[in-house]
Tab-separated table of C-alpha atoms in Angstrom:
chain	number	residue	atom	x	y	z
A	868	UNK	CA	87.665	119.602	73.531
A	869	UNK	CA	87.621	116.621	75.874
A	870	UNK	CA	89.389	116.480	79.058
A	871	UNK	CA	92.301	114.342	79.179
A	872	UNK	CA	92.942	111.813	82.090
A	873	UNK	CA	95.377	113.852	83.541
A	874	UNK	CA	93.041	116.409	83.570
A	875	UNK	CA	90.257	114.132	85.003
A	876	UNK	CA	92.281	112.674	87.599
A	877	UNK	CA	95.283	114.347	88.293
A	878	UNK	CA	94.272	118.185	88.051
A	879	UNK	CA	94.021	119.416	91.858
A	880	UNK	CA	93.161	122.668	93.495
A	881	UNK	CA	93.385	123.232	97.616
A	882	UNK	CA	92.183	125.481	100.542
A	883	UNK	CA	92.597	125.729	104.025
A	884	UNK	CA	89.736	124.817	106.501
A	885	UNK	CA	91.949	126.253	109.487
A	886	UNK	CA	95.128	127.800	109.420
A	887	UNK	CA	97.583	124.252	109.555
A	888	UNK	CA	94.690	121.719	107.301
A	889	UNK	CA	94.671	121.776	104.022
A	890	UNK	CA	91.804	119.806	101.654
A	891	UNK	CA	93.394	118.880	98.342
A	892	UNK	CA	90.348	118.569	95.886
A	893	UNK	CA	90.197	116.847	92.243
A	894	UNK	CA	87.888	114.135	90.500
A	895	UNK	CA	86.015	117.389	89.285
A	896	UNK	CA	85.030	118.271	93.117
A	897	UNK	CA	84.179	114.884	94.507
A	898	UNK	CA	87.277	113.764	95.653
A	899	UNK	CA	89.133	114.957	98.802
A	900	UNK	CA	92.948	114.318	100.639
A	901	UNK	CA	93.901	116.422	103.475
A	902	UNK	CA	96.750	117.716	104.798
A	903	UNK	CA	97.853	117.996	108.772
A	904	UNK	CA	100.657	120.491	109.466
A	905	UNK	CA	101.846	120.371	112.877
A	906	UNK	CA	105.032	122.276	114.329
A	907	UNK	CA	107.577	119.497	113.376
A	908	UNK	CA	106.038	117.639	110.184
A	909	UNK	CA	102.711	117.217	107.952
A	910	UNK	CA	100.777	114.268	107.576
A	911	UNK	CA	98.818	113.745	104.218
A	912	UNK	CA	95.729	111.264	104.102
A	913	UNK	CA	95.631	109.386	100.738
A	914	UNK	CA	97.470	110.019	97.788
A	915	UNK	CA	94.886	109.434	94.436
A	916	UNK	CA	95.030	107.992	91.344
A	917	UNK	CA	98.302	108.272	90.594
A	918	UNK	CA	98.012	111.304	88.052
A	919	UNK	CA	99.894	114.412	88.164
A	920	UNK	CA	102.446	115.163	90.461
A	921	UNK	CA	100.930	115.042	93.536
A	922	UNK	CA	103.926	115.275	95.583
A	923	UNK	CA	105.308	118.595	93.915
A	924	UNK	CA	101.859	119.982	95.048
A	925	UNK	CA	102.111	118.927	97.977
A	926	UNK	CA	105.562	120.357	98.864
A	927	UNK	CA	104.219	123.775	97.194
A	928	UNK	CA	101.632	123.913	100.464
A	929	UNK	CA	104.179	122.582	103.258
A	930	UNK	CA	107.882	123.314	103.390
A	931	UNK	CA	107.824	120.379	106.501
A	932	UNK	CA	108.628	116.920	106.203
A	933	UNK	CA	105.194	114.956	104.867
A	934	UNK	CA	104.480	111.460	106.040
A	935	UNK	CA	101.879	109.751	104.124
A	936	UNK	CA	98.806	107.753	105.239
A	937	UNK	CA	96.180	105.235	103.132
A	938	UNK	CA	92.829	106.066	104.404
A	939	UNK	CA	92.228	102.152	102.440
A	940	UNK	CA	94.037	100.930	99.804
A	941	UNK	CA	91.817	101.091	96.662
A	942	UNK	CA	93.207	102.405	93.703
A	943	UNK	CA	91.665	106.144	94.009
A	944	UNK	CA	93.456	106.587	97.271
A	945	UNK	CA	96.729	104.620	97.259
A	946	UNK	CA	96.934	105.126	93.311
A	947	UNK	CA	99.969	108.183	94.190
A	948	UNK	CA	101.670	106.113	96.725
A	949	UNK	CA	104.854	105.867	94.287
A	950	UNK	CA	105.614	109.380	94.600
A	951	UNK	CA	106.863	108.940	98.323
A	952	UNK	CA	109.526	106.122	99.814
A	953	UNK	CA	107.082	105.170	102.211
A	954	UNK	CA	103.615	104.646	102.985
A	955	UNK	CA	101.705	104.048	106.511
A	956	UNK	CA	98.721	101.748	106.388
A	957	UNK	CA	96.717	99.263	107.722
A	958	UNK	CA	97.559	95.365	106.843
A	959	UNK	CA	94.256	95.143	105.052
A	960	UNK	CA	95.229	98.392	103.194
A	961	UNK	CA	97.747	96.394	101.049
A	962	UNK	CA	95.584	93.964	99.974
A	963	UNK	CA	93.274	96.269	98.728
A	964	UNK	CA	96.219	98.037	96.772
A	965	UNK	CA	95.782	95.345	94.416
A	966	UNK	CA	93.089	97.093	92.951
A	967	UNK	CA	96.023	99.363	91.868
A	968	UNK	CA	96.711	96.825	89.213
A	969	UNK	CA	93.808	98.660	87.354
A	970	UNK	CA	95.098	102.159	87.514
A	971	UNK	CA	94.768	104.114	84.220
A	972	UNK	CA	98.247	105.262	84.773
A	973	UNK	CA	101.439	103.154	84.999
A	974	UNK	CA	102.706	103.432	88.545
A	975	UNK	CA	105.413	101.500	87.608
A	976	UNK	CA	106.810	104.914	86.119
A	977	UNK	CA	106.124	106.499	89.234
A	978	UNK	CA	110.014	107.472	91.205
A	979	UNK	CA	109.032	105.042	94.573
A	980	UNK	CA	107.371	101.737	92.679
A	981	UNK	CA	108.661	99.609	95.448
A	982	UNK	CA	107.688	102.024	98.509
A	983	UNK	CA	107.650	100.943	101.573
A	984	UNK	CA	104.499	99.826	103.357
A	985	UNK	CA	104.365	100.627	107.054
A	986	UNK	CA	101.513	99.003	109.219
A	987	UNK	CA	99.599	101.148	111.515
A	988	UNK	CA	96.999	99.499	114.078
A	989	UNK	CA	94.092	100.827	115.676
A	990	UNK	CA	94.465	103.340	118.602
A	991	UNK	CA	98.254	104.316	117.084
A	992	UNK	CA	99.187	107.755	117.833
A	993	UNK	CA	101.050	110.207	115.460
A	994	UNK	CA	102.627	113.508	116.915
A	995	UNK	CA	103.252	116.154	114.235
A	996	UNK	CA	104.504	118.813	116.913
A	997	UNK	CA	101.562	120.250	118.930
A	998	UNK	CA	99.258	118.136	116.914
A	999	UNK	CA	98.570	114.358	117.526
A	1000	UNK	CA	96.513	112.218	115.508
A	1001	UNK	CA	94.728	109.148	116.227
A	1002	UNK	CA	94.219	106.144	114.395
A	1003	UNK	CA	91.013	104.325	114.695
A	1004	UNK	CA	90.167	101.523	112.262
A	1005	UNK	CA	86.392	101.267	110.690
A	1006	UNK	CA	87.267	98.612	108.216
A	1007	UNK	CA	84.326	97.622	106.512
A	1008	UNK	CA	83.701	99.173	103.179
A	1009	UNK	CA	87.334	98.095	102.631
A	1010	UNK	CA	89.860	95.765	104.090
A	1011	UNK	CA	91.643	97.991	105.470
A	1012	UNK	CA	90.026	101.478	106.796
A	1013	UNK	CA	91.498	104.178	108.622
A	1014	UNK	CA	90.155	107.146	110.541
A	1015	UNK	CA	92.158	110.055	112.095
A	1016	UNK	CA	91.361	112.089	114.641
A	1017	UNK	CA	92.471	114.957	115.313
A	1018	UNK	CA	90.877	116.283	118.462
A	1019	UNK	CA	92.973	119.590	118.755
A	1020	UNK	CA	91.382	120.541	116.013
A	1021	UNK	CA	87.441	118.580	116.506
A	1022	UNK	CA	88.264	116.892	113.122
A	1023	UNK	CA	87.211	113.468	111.956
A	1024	UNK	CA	88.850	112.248	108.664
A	1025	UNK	CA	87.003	108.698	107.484
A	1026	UNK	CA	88.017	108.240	104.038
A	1027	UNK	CA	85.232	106.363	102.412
A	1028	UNK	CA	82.995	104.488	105.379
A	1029	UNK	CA	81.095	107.826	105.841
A	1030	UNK	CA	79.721	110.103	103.366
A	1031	UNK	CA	76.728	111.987	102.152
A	1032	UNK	CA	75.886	110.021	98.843
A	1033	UNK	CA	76.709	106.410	99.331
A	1034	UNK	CA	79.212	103.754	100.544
A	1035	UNK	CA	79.707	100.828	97.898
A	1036	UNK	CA	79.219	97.704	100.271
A	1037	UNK	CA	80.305	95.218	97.413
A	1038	UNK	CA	82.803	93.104	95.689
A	1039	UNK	CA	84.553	95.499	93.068
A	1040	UNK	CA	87.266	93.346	93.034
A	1041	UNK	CA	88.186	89.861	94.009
A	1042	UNK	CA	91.245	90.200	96.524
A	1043	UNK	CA	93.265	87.027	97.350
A	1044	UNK	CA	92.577	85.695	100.723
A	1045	UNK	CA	89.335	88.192	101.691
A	1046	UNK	CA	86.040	87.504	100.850
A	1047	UNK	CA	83.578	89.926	100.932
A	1048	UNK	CA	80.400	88.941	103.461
A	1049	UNK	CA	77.907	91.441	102.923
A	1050	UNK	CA	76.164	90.572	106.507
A	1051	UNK	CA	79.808	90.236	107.985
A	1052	UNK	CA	80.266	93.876	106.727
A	1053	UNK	CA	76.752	95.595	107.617
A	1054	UNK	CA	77.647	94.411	111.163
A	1055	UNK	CA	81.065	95.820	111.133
A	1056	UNK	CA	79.729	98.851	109.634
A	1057	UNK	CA	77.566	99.458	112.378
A	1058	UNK	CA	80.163	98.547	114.987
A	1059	UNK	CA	81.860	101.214	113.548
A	1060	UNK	CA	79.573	103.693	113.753
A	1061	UNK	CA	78.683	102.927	117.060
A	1062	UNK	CA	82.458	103.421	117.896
A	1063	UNK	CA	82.432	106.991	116.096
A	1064	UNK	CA	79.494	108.414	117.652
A	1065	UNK	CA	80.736	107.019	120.957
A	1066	UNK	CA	83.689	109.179	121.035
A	1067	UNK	CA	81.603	112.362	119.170
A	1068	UNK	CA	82.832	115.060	121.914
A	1069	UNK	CA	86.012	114.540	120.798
A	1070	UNK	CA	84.883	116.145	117.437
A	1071	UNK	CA	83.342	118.400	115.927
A	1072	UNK	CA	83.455	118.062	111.979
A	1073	UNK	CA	83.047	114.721	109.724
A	1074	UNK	CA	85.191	115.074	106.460
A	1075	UNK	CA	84.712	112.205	104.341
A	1076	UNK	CA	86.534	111.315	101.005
A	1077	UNK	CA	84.014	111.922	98.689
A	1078	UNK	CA	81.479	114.076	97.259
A	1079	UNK	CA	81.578	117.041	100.636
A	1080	UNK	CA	83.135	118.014	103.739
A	1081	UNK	CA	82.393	118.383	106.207
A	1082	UNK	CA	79.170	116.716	106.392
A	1083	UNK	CA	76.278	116.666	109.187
A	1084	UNK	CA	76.545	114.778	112.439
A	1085	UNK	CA	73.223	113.490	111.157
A	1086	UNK	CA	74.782	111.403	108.528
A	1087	UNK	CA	76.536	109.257	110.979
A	1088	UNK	CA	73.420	108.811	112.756
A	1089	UNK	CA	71.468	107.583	109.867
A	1090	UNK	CA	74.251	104.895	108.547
A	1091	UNK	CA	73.926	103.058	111.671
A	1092	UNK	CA	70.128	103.304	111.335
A	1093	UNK	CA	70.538	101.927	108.234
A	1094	UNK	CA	72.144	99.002	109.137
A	1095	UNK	CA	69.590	98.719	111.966
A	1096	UNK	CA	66.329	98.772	109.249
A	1097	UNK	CA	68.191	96.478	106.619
A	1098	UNK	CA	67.710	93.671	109.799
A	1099	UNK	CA	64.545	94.870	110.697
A	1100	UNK	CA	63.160	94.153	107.204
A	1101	UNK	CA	62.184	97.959	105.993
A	1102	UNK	CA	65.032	99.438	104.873
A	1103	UNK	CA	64.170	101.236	101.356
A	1104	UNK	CA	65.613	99.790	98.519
A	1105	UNK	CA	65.675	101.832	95.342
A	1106	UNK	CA	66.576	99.637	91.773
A	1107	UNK	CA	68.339	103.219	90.505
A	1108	UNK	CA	71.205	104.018	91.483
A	1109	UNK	CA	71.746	107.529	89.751
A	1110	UNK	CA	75.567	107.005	89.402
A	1111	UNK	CA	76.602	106.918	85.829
A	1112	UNK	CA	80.466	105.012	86.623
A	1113	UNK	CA	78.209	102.589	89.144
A	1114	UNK	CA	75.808	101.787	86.627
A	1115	UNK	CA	77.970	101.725	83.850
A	1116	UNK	CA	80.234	98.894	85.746
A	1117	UNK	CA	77.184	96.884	86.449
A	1118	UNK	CA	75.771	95.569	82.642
A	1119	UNK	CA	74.061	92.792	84.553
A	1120	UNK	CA	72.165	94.781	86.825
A	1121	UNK	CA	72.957	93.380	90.273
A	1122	UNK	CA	73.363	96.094	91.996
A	1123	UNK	CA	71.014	98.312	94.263
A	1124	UNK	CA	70.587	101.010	96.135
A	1125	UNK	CA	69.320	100.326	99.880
A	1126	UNK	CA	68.141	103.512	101.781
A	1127	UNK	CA	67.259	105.159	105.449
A	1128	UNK	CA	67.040	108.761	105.510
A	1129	UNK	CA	70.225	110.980	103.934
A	1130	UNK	CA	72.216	107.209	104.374
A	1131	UNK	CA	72.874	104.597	101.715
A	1132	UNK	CA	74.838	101.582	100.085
A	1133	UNK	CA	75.485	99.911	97.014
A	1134	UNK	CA	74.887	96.355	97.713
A	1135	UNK	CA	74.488	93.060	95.328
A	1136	UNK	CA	70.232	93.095	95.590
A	1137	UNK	CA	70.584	89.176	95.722
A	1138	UNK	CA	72.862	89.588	98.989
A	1139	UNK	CA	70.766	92.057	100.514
A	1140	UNK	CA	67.923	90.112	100.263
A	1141	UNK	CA	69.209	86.823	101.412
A	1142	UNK	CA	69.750	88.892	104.937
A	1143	UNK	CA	66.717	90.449	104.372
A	1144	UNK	CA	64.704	90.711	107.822
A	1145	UNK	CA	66.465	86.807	108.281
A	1146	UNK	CA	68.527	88.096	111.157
A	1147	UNK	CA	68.554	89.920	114.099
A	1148	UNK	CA	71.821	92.731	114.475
């Protein structure tokens, strides 16, 4: 018998990775949100597709208060944001919630429709009771891109800018008022790296949304040579992309897969090469 969507998307399972952070796993083992307990109140990063009950779950594996964080806004993190009054993100974060608009699920019917949405800005600081949790923002991937660190604790939570298969560096959908730049964003990327890697003894473990966590320092090394050999002109671009939804969302075969090492994006192959080896990063 076939899976349902509920099954597919709203079907979760959890462990601990230390004694107060949960990961709360679906998507059939590629998708991750985590939860922060400190002494006073939890913090949850991302809240799905929408699918489920996500909350109940949530309150099954805390018994504190929960405040709830957008890594980004696309539709397979922010999808569950209905399920709580309010929402913490960044102001690019909403934008990308339009994407929600395509949701499998009505989150009309969720109990919260009209949540609140906080903004957050880079460098904000969230004490949970012996446990405080930076904000640092690595928008490029999406408009709006958080990471939290958690240096208690060595982690490094970076949603979907950092992970071991790839990072989709295109338009998936046109959002009012931001264009997508695929040079503008390679550079960001990097800066963003750079940023990361500056601050590395401050942790210890990478845990992206997707597809693993933790993953190997190494990874973050390798995206920002990436972005380095896409301007130098030898960069290793692969016509396959060996992703079934990718491919499947791409009838017109635009897309590509551009490679250094363990690192890679999806980018448009026309945009790639128009920066190809033209500029200098």
């Amino acid at each position: 018998m076939e899976p349902n969507l509920i099954e597919i998307f709203g079907s979760y399972m959890s462990w601990k990775i230390n004694e107060d952070t949960w990961i709360i796993n679906f998507m059939g083992g590629s998708q991750n949100m985590y939860l922060l307990e400190g002494e006073d109140r939890a913090l949850l990063i991302d809240t799905g597709w929408g699918a489920g009950n996500l909350r109940e779950y949530v309150e099954k594996l805390t018994d504190k208060p929960v405040i709830v964080f957008n890594t980004h806004g696309h539709l397979d993190h922010s999808g569950g944001n209905g399920e709580w009054e309010k929402v913490y993100m960044l102001p690019g974060g909403k934008a990308d919630i339009y994407t929600c608009y395509r949701l499998p699920f009505d989150a009309s019917k969720l109990p919260y429709p009209n949540y609140e949405c906080v903004f957050v800005k880079d460098g904000d600081v969230f004490d949970l009771g012996g446990r405080s949790i930076e904000l640092i923002d690595i928008s490029s991937h999406s408009n709006g891109s958080l990471a939290f660190l958690d240096k208690k604790n060595g982690f490094l939570f970076v949603g979907d800018e950092l992970e071991s298969t790839q990072v989709l560096m295109y338009e998936t959908e046109a959002i009012p008022g931001y264009d997508f730049v695929l040079d503008s964003k390679l550079r960001a990327h990097h800066a963003n790296m750079l940023k990361l890697l500056q601050r590395k003894g401050e942790w210890t473990s990478i845990l992206p949304a997707h597809n693993g966590a933790p993953i190997a320092h190494s990874y973050l090394d390798d995206f920002i040579g990436l972005v380095e050999r896409i301007y130098q002109g030898d960069a290793i671009i692969e016509d396959k992309l060996n992703h079934k939804y990718a491919e499947a969302g791409d009838p017109e075969h635009r897309l590509c897969r551009v490679r250094w090492n363990k690192a890679s994006f999806f980018v448009v192959k026309e945009d790639l090469l128009a920066i190809w080896g033209s500029n200098t990063l």
